[in-house]
PDB file of C-alpha atoms and ligand atoms in Angstrom:
ATOM      1  CA  UNK A   4     -62.229  67.921 -64.837  1.00 45.00           C
ATOM      2  CA  UNK A   5     -59.830  68.490 -67.596  1.00 50.00           C
ATOM      3  CA  UNK A   6     -60.851  67.479 -71.084  1.00 61.00           C
ATOM      4  CA  UNK A   7     -58.928  64.316 -71.836  1.00 69.00           C
ATOM      5  CA  UNK A   8     -57.333  64.715 -75.289  1.00 85.00           C
ATOM      6  CA  UNK A   9     -57.397  61.669 -77.466  1.00 92.00           C
ATOM      7  CA  UNK A  10     -55.444  60.789 -80.685  1.00 95.00           C
ATOM      8  CA  UNK A  11     -57.740  60.119 -83.670  1.00 96.00           C
ATOM      9  CA  UNK A  12     -58.278  56.694 -85.168  1.00 97.00           C
ATOM     10  CA  UNK A  13     -57.550  55.497 -88.673  1.00 98.00           C
ATOM     11  CA  UNK A  14     -60.827  53.574 -89.322  1.00 98.00           C
ATOM     12  CA  UNK A  15     -60.383  51.169 -92.233  1.00 98.00           C
ATOM     13  CA  UNK A  16     -63.751  50.102 -93.765  1.00 98.00           C
ATOM     14  CA  UNK A  17     -63.745  47.314 -96.314  1.00 98.00           C
ATOM     15  CA  UNK A  18     -66.539  45.316 -97.961  1.00 96.00           C
ATOM     16  CA  UNK A  19     -67.565  44.204-101.439  1.00 93.00           C
ATOM     17  CA  UNK A  20     -68.754  46.549-103.909  1.00 86.00           C
ATOM     18  CA  UNK A  21     -72.571  46.811-103.214  1.00 85.00           C
ATOM     19  CA  UNK A  22     -72.313  46.120 -99.551  1.00 90.00           C
ATOM     20  CA  UNK A  23     -73.441  49.786 -99.129  1.00 91.00           C
ATOM     21  CA  UNK A  24     -70.266  50.832 -97.111  1.00 93.00           C
ATOM     22  CA  UNK A  25     -70.058  54.341 -98.597  1.00 92.00           C
ATOM     23  CA  UNK A  26     -73.775  55.070 -98.066  1.00 92.00           C
ATOM     24  CA  UNK A  27     -73.325  53.814 -94.520  1.00 96.00           C
ATOM     25  CA  UNK A  28     -70.281  55.942 -93.574  1.00 94.00           C
ATOM     26  CA  UNK A  29     -71.685  58.897 -95.291  1.00 93.00           C
ATOM     27  CA  UNK A  30     -74.870  58.588 -93.218  1.00 96.00           C
ATOM     28  CA  UNK A  31     -72.941  58.185 -90.027  1.00 97.00           C
ATOM     29  CA  UNK A  32     -70.152  60.839 -90.411  1.00 97.00           C
ATOM     30  CA  UNK A  33     -72.377  63.798 -89.765  1.00 97.00           C
ATOM     31  CA  UNK A  34     -73.907  62.166 -86.731  1.00 97.00           C
ATOM     32  CA  UNK A  35     -70.591  61.144 -85.292  1.00 97.00           C
ATOM     33  CA  UNK A  36     -68.763  64.420 -86.032  1.00 95.00           C
ATOM     34  CA  UNK A  37     -65.037  64.856 -86.130  1.00 94.00           C
ATOM     35  CA  UNK A  38     -64.547  62.493 -89.180  1.00 96.00           C
ATOM     36  CA  UNK A  39     -62.415  63.163 -91.975  1.00 96.00           C
ATOM     37  CA  UNK A  40     -62.369  60.970 -95.189  1.00 96.00           C
ATOM     38  CA  UNK A  41     -59.257  59.879 -96.848  1.00 97.00           C
ATOM     39  CA  UNK A  42     -59.717  60.765-100.636  1.00 98.00           C
ATOM     40  CA  UNK A  43     -58.009  58.067-102.496  1.00 98.00           C
ATOM     41  CA  UNK A  44     -56.326  58.330-106.044  1.00 98.00           C
ATOM     42  CA  UNK A  45     -57.939  56.078-108.647  1.00 98.00           C
ATOM     43  CA  UNK A  46     -57.469  55.537-112.447  1.00 98.00           C
ATOM     44  CA  UNK A  47     -61.086  54.523-112.843  1.00 97.00           C
ATOM     45  CA  UNK A  48     -63.208  56.903-114.728  1.00 97.00           C
ATOM     46  CA  UNK A  49     -65.508  59.124-112.701  1.00 97.00           C
ATOM     47  CA  UNK A  50     -69.095  57.995-112.318  1.00 93.00           C
ATOM     48  CA  UNK A  51     -71.969  60.516-112.892  1.00 92.00           C
ATOM     49  CA  UNK A  52     -71.923  62.953-109.956  1.00 94.00           C
ATOM     50  CA  UNK A  53     -68.577  61.953-108.645  1.00 95.00           C
ATOM     51  CA  UNK A  54     -66.286  64.970-107.978  1.00 97.00           C
ATOM     52  CA  UNK A  55     -62.491  65.062-108.426  1.00 98.00           C
ATOM     53  CA  UNK A  56     -60.912  65.816-105.052  1.00 97.00           C
ATOM     54  CA  UNK A  57     -64.015  64.963-103.123  1.00 96.00           C
ATOM     55  CA  UNK A  58     -64.767  61.404-103.988  1.00 95.00           C
ATOM     56  CA  UNK A  59     -61.519  60.552-105.575  1.00 98.00           C
ATOM     57  CA  UNK A  60     -58.414  62.099-107.230  1.00 98.00           C
ATOM     58  CA  UNK A  61     -59.110  60.942-110.736  1.00 98.00           C
ATOM     59  CA  UNK A  62     -55.646  60.479-112.244  1.00 98.00           C
ATOM     60  CA  UNK A  63     -54.256  58.632-115.320  1.00 98.00           C
ATOM     61  CA  UNK A  64     -52.191  55.305-115.136  1.00 98.00           C
ATOM     62  CA  UNK A  65     -48.979  57.099-115.817  1.00 98.00           C
ATOM     63  CA  UNK A  66     -49.558  59.586-113.053  1.00 98.00           C
ATOM     64  CA  UNK A  67     -50.408  56.751-110.735  1.00 98.00           C
ATOM     65  CA  UNK A  68     -47.279  54.828-111.532  1.00 98.00           C
ATOM     66  CA  UNK A  69     -45.134  58.018-110.944  1.00 98.00           C
ATOM     67  CA  UNK A  70     -46.651  58.454-107.616  1.00 98.00           C
ATOM     68  CA  UNK A  71     -46.111  54.908-106.803  1.00 98.00           C
ATOM     69  CA  UNK A  72     -42.418  55.229-107.829  1.00 98.00           C
ATOM     70  CA  UNK A  73     -42.133  58.460-105.657  1.00 98.00           C
ATOM     71  CA  UNK A  74     -43.376  56.379-102.754  1.00 98.00           C
ATOM     72  CA  UNK A  75     -46.430  58.705-102.214  1.00 98.00           C
ATOM     73  CA  UNK A  76     -48.797  55.853-101.215  1.00 98.00           C
ATOM     74  CA  UNK A  77     -49.342  54.369 -97.915  1.00 97.00           C
ATOM     75  CA  UNK A  78     -51.071  51.408 -99.840  1.00 98.00           C
ATOM     76  CA  UNK A  79     -52.080  50.861-103.362  1.00 98.00           C
ATOM     77  CA  UNK A  80     -53.801  47.956-105.210  1.00 98.00           C
ATOM     78  CA  UNK A  81     -55.396  47.022-108.526  1.00 97.00           C
ATOM     79  CA  UNK A  82     -59.329  46.312-107.836  1.00 93.00           C
ATOM     80  CA  UNK A  83     -61.613  45.440-110.589  1.00 88.00           C
ATOM     81  CA  UNK A  84     -59.055  46.158-113.191  1.00 90.00           C
ATOM     82  CA  UNK A  85     -58.243  49.680-112.074  1.00 96.00           C
ATOM     83  CA  UNK A  86     -55.713  51.095-109.574  1.00 98.00           C
ATOM     84  CA  UNK A  87     -56.420  52.660-106.341  1.00 98.00           C
ATOM     85  CA  UNK A  88     -54.321  54.133-103.645  1.00 98.00           C
ATOM     86  CA  UNK A  89     -54.238  55.999-100.353  1.00 98.00           C
ATOM     87  CA  UNK A  90     -51.830  58.962-100.385  1.00 97.00           C
ATOM     88  CA  UNK A  91     -49.507  59.209 -97.313  1.00 96.00           C
ATOM     89  CA  UNK A  92     -50.492  62.928 -97.173  1.00 93.00           C
ATOM     90  CA  UNK A  93     -54.237  61.950 -96.647  1.00 94.00           C
ATOM     91  CA  UNK A  94     -53.180  60.265 -93.265  1.00 93.00           C
ATOM     92  CA  UNK A  95     -50.385  62.164 -91.841  1.00 82.00           C
ATOM     93  CA  UNK A  96     -51.063  64.607 -89.070  1.00 89.00           C
ATOM     94  CA  UNK A  97     -54.817  64.177 -88.911  1.00 95.00           C
ATOM     95  CA  UNK A  98     -54.959  61.523 -86.183  1.00 95.00           C
ATOM     96  CA  UNK A  99     -52.277  63.461 -84.164  1.00 93.00           C
ATOM     97  CA  UNK A 100     -54.624  66.354 -83.870  1.00 92.00           C
ATOM     98  CA  UNK A 101     -57.574  64.080 -82.851  1.00 93.00           C
ATOM     99  CA  UNK A 102     -59.374  63.715 -86.101  1.00 96.00           C
ATOM    100  CA  UNK A 103     -60.877  60.300 -86.988  1.00 97.00           C
ATOM    101  CA  UNK A 104     -59.893  59.434 -90.535  1.00 97.00           C
ATOM    102  CA  UNK A 105     -62.098  56.872 -92.517  1.00 98.00           C
ATOM    103  CA  UNK A 106     -60.670  54.858 -95.260  1.00 98.00           C
ATOM    104  CA  UNK A 107     -62.773  53.023 -97.722  1.00 97.00           C
ATOM    105  CA  UNK A 108     -60.189  50.687 -99.149  1.00 98.00           C
ATOM    106  CA  UNK A 109     -60.299  46.960-100.462  1.00 96.00           C
ATOM    107  CA  UNK A 110     -58.976  43.938 -98.520  1.00 97.00           C
ATOM    108  CA  UNK A 111     -55.563  44.195-100.271  1.00 97.00           C
ATOM    109  CA  UNK A 112     -55.105  47.695 -99.136  1.00 98.00           C
ATOM    110  CA  UNK A 113     -56.122  46.717 -95.575  1.00 98.00           C
ATOM    111  CA  UNK A 114     -53.515  43.984 -95.626  1.00 98.00           C
ATOM    112  CA  UNK A 115     -50.745  46.515 -96.658  1.00 98.00           C
ATOM    113  CA  UNK A 116     -51.674  48.733 -93.639  1.00 98.00           C
ATOM    114  CA  UNK A 117     -51.530  45.877 -91.284  1.00 98.00           C
ATOM    115  CA  UNK A 118     -48.105  45.248 -92.543  1.00 97.00           C
ATOM    116  CA  UNK A 119     -46.962  48.900 -92.206  1.00 96.00           C
ATOM    117  CA  UNK A 120     -48.276  48.974 -88.630  1.00 96.00           C
ATOM    118  CA  UNK A 121     -46.028  46.036 -87.700  1.00 96.00           C
ATOM    119  CA  UNK A 122     -43.087  48.491 -87.947  1.00 94.00           C
ATOM    120  CA  UNK A 123     -44.980  51.685 -86.785  1.00 95.00           C
ATOM    121  CA  UNK A 124     -46.375  51.527 -83.194  1.00 95.00           C
ATOM    122  CA  UNK A 125     -47.842  54.804 -83.146  1.00 93.00           C
ATOM    123  CA  UNK A 126     -49.736  54.202 -86.396  1.00 95.00           C
ATOM    124  CA  UNK A 127     -50.836  50.677 -85.083  1.00 96.00           C
ATOM    125  CA  UNK A 128     -52.443  52.361 -82.303  1.00 96.00           C
ATOM    126  CA  UNK A 129     -54.642  54.417 -84.613  1.00 97.00           C
ATOM    127  CA  UNK A 130     -55.747  51.539 -86.570  1.00 98.00           C
ATOM    128  CA  UNK A 131     -59.241  49.940 -86.417  1.00 98.00           C
ATOM    129  CA  UNK A 132     -60.685  47.539 -89.098  1.00 98.00           C
ATOM    130  CA  UNK A 133     -64.322  47.104 -89.838  1.00 98.00           C
ATOM    131  CA  UNK A 134     -65.860  44.843 -92.564  1.00 98.00           C
ATOM    132  CA  UNK A 135     -69.293  45.590 -93.979  1.00 97.00           C
ATOM    133  CA  UNK A 136     -70.999  42.635 -95.499  1.00 96.00           C
ATOM    134  CA  UNK A 137     -74.130  42.455 -97.590  1.00 94.00           C
ATOM    135  CA  UNK A 138     -76.860  40.027 -96.089  1.00 93.00           C
ATOM    136  CA  UNK A 139     -76.358  37.685 -99.001  1.00 92.00           C
ATOM    137  CA  UNK A 140     -75.006  37.235-102.302  1.00 90.00           C
ATOM    138  CA  UNK A 141     -78.365  37.610-104.164  1.00 91.00           C
ATOM    139  CA  UNK A 142     -78.927  40.824-102.368  1.00 91.00           C
ATOM    140  CA  UNK A 143     -75.406  42.088-103.442  1.00 90.00           C
ATOM    141  CA  UNK A 144     -76.323  41.327-107.040  1.00 91.00           C
ATOM    142  CA  UNK A 145     -79.710  43.036-106.733  1.00 91.00           C
ATOM    143  CA  UNK A 146     -78.169  46.103-105.280  1.00 88.00           C
ATOM    144  CA  UNK A 147     -75.318  46.216-107.878  1.00 86.00           C
ATOM    145  CA  UNK A 148     -77.985  46.024-110.611  1.00 89.00           C
ATOM    146  CA  UNK A 149     -80.169  48.609-109.094  1.00 89.00           C
ATOM    147  CA  UNK A 150     -77.311  51.041-108.843  1.00 83.00           C
ATOM    148  CA  UNK A 151     -77.064  50.909-112.702  1.00 82.00           C
ATOM    149  CA  UNK A 152     -73.385  52.184-112.857  1.00 81.00           C
ATOM    150  CA  UNK A 153     -71.931  48.968-114.152  1.00 82.00           C
ATOM    151  CA  UNK A 154     -71.859  47.197-117.443  1.00 87.00           C
ATOM    152  CA  UNK A 155     -72.565  43.445-117.571  1.00 90.00           C
ATOM    153  CA  UNK A 156     -68.798  42.833-117.667  1.00 90.00           C
ATOM    154  CA  UNK A 157     -67.764  44.979-114.819  1.00 87.00           C
ATOM    155  CA  UNK A 158     -70.910  43.788-112.862  1.00 89.00           C
ATOM    156  CA  UNK A 159     -69.675  40.198-113.285  1.00 90.00           C
ATOM    157  CA  UNK A 160     -66.130  41.203-112.258  1.00 89.00           C
ATOM    158  CA  UNK A 161     -67.435  42.780-109.135  1.00 88.00           C
ATOM    159  CA  UNK A 162     -69.603  39.921-108.122  1.00 91.00           C
ATOM    160  CA  UNK A 163     -66.641  37.309-108.575  1.00 91.00           C
ATOM    161  CA  UNK A 164     -64.453  39.831-106.524  1.00 91.00           C
ATOM    162  CA  UNK A 165     -67.108  39.963-103.886  1.00 92.00           C
ATOM    163  CA  UNK A 166     -66.889  36.164-103.089  1.00 91.00           C
ATOM    164  CA  UNK A 167     -63.026  36.525-102.698  1.00 92.00           C
ATOM    165  CA  UNK A 168     -63.484  39.612-100.451  1.00 94.00           C
ATOM    166  CA  UNK A 169     -65.995  37.875 -98.166  1.00 94.00           C
ATOM    167  CA  UNK A 170     -63.278  35.236 -97.417  1.00 95.00           C
ATOM    168  CA  UNK A 171     -61.106  37.917 -95.911  1.00 96.00           C
ATOM    169  CA  UNK A 172     -63.679  39.198 -93.512  1.00 96.00           C
ATOM    170  CA  UNK A 173     -62.045  37.319 -90.656  1.00 97.00           C
ATOM    171  CA  UNK A 174     -59.066  39.392 -90.866  1.00 97.00           C
ATOM    172  CA  UNK A 175     -61.091  42.361 -89.515  1.00 98.00           C
ATOM    173  CA  UNK A 176     -61.999  43.313 -86.023  1.00 97.00           C
ATOM    174  CA  UNK A 177     -65.441  44.220 -86.500  1.00 98.00           C
ATOM    175  CA  UNK A 178     -68.250  43.023 -88.759  1.00 98.00           C
ATOM    176  CA  UNK A 179     -71.448  44.960 -89.776  1.00 98.00           C
ATOM    177  CA  UNK A 180     -73.985  43.031 -91.804  1.00 97.00           C
ATOM    178  CA  UNK A 181     -75.764  45.639 -93.889  1.00 96.00           C
ATOM    179  CA  UNK A 182     -79.233  44.120 -93.753  1.00 93.00           C
ATOM    180  CA  UNK A 183     -81.275  47.164 -93.040  1.00 94.00           C
ATOM    181  CA  UNK A 184     -79.622  50.538 -93.693  1.00 93.00           C
ATOM    182  CA  UNK A 185     -80.890  52.337 -90.597  1.00 96.00           C
ATOM    183  CA  UNK A 186     -79.801  49.504 -88.241  1.00 97.00           C
ATOM    184  CA  UNK A 187     -76.614  48.929 -89.770  1.00 97.00           C
ATOM    185  CA  UNK A 188     -75.889  52.727 -89.489  1.00 97.00           C
ATOM    186  CA  UNK A 189     -76.974  52.619 -85.818  1.00 98.00           C
ATOM    187  CA  UNK A 190     -74.409  49.914 -85.360  1.00 98.00           C
ATOM    188  CA  UNK A 191     -71.473  51.739 -87.152  1.00 98.00           C
ATOM    189  CA  UNK A 192     -72.196  54.963 -85.073  1.00 98.00           C
ATOM    190  CA  UNK A 193     -72.224  52.956 -81.824  1.00 98.00           C
ATOM    191  CA  UNK A 194     -68.987  51.314 -82.849  1.00 98.00           C
ATOM    192  CA  UNK A 195     -67.364  54.779 -83.624  1.00 98.00           C
ATOM    193  CA  UNK A 196     -68.452  56.069 -80.286  1.00 98.00           C
ATOM    194  CA  UNK A 197     -67.118  52.971 -78.408  1.00 98.00           C
ATOM    195  CA  UNK A 198     -63.682  53.096 -80.314  1.00 98.00           C
ATOM    196  CA  UNK A 199     -63.460  56.777 -79.197  1.00 97.00           C
ATOM    197  CA  UNK A 200     -63.276  55.515 -75.725  1.00 96.00           C
ATOM    198  CA  UNK A 201     -60.173  53.233 -76.285  1.00 96.00           C
ATOM    199  CA  UNK A 202     -57.347  53.892 -73.885  1.00 94.00           C
ATOM    200  CA  UNK A 203     -54.936  53.014 -76.768  1.00 94.00           C
ATOM    201  CA  UNK A 204     -55.366  56.570 -77.893  1.00 96.00           C
ATOM    202  CA  UNK A 205     -55.413  58.338 -74.588  1.00 94.00           C
ATOM    203  CA  UNK A 206     -53.086  59.281 -71.888  1.00 87.00           C
ATOM    204  CA  UNK A 207     -55.080  59.109 -68.667  1.00 83.00           C
ATOM    205  CA  UNK A 208     -52.161  60.694 -66.823  1.00 83.00           C
ATOM    206  CA  UNK A 209     -53.265  63.981 -68.489  1.00 81.00           C
ATOM    207  CA  UNK A 210     -56.488  64.046 -66.259  1.00 75.00           C
ATOM    208  CA  UNK A 211     -54.559  64.879 -63.147  1.00 75.00           C
ATOM    209  CA  UNK A 212     -51.725  66.827 -64.592  1.00 69.00           C
TER     210      UNK A 212
HETATM  211  P1  5GP B  25     -65.432  51.903-106.582  1.00 81.45           P
HETATM  212  O1  5GP B  25     -64.758  51.790-107.943  1.00 81.45           O
HETATM  213  O2  5GP B  25     -66.703  51.291-106.487  1.00 81.45           O
HETATM  214  O3  5GP B  25     -65.383  53.443-106.125  1.00 81.45           O
HETATM  215  O4  5GP B  25     -64.349  51.168-105.514  1.00 81.45           O
HETATM  216  C1  5GP B  25     -63.934  49.788-105.852  1.00 81.45           C
HETATM  217  C2  5GP B  25     -63.070  49.216-104.636  1.00 81.45           C
HETATM  218  O5  5GP B  25     -61.901  50.002-104.482  1.00 81.45           O
HETATM  219  C3  5GP B  25     -63.988  49.319-103.344  1.00 81.45           C
HETATM  220  O6  5GP B  25     -63.752  48.067-102.676  1.00 81.45           O
HETATM  221  C4  5GP B  25     -63.083  50.347-102.573  1.00 81.45           C
HETATM  222  O7  5GP B  25     -62.997  50.061-101.138  1.00 81.45           O
HETATM  223  C5  5GP B  25     -61.554  50.084-103.093  1.00 81.45           C
HETATM  224  N1  5GP B  25     -60.882  51.222-102.957  1.00 81.45           N
HETATM  225  C6  5GP B  25     -61.173  52.785-102.993  1.00 81.45           C
HETATM  226  N2  5GP B  25     -60.176  53.449-102.917  1.00 81.45           N
HETATM  227  C7  5GP B  25     -59.160  52.703-102.488  1.00 81.45           C
HETATM  228  C8  5GP B  25     -57.931  52.793-102.164  1.00 81.45           C
HETATM  229  O8  5GP B  25     -57.250  53.875-101.896  1.00 81.45           O
HETATM  230  N3  5GP B  25     -57.067  51.720-101.962  1.00 81.45           N
HETATM  231  C9  5GP B  25     -57.582  50.342-102.047  1.00 81.45           C
HETATM  232  N4  5GP B  25     -56.563  49.467-101.855  1.00 81.45           N
HETATM  233  N5  5GP B  25     -58.739  50.172-102.412  1.00 81.45           N
HETATM  234  C10 5GP B  25     -59.527  51.312-102.716  1.00 81.45           C
END
């Protein structure tokens, strides 16, 4: 039987800071294979251990604004007082050649991509939206404190934002509650494997051609 070629998906993952989304998809990506991360631009300062070009492209505000003006972003937003954006160049071509692209972006960015997809049928077919939620607000606060990367001020801001972001969860197609890391990773892996079976991104006619 011919191997049925499929287009890749653009898997948008959102969830409050501290929901554990980045740990989750980094655990799942090697198991799923064929996943490529979209590296965002940010004006936030790098945290210890973060690498430029791997975790983010760390750029200044001026450069960020210049890139906005040149139309280089597929979406961009201000989150927790810093700017973040997905470069069009991080997306183009990858799903065409069958790679699945994961975007870790906030709810505003996800809204902008939904908007873009309205006018772009091919892009719409690639899109899938997953929301990762913490089991409770108290657990979210505990995790953010344990991470130790935030000052009291940025912690308070991230917690306030978390409440707002949770209210947007119903705009997504899939929800994973990250109560237990292994179980949540299993669910994300199962979801990715299922989404790879979607006929939206296949042409079954290829099977008999
Ligand atoms: P952090 O500073 O903790 O790395 O990320 C803060 C928030 O910014 C997270 O919710 C993350 O999903 C979001 N974020 C990261 N990159 C992007 C991006 O390119 N666009 C948007 N809209 N949000 C992003």
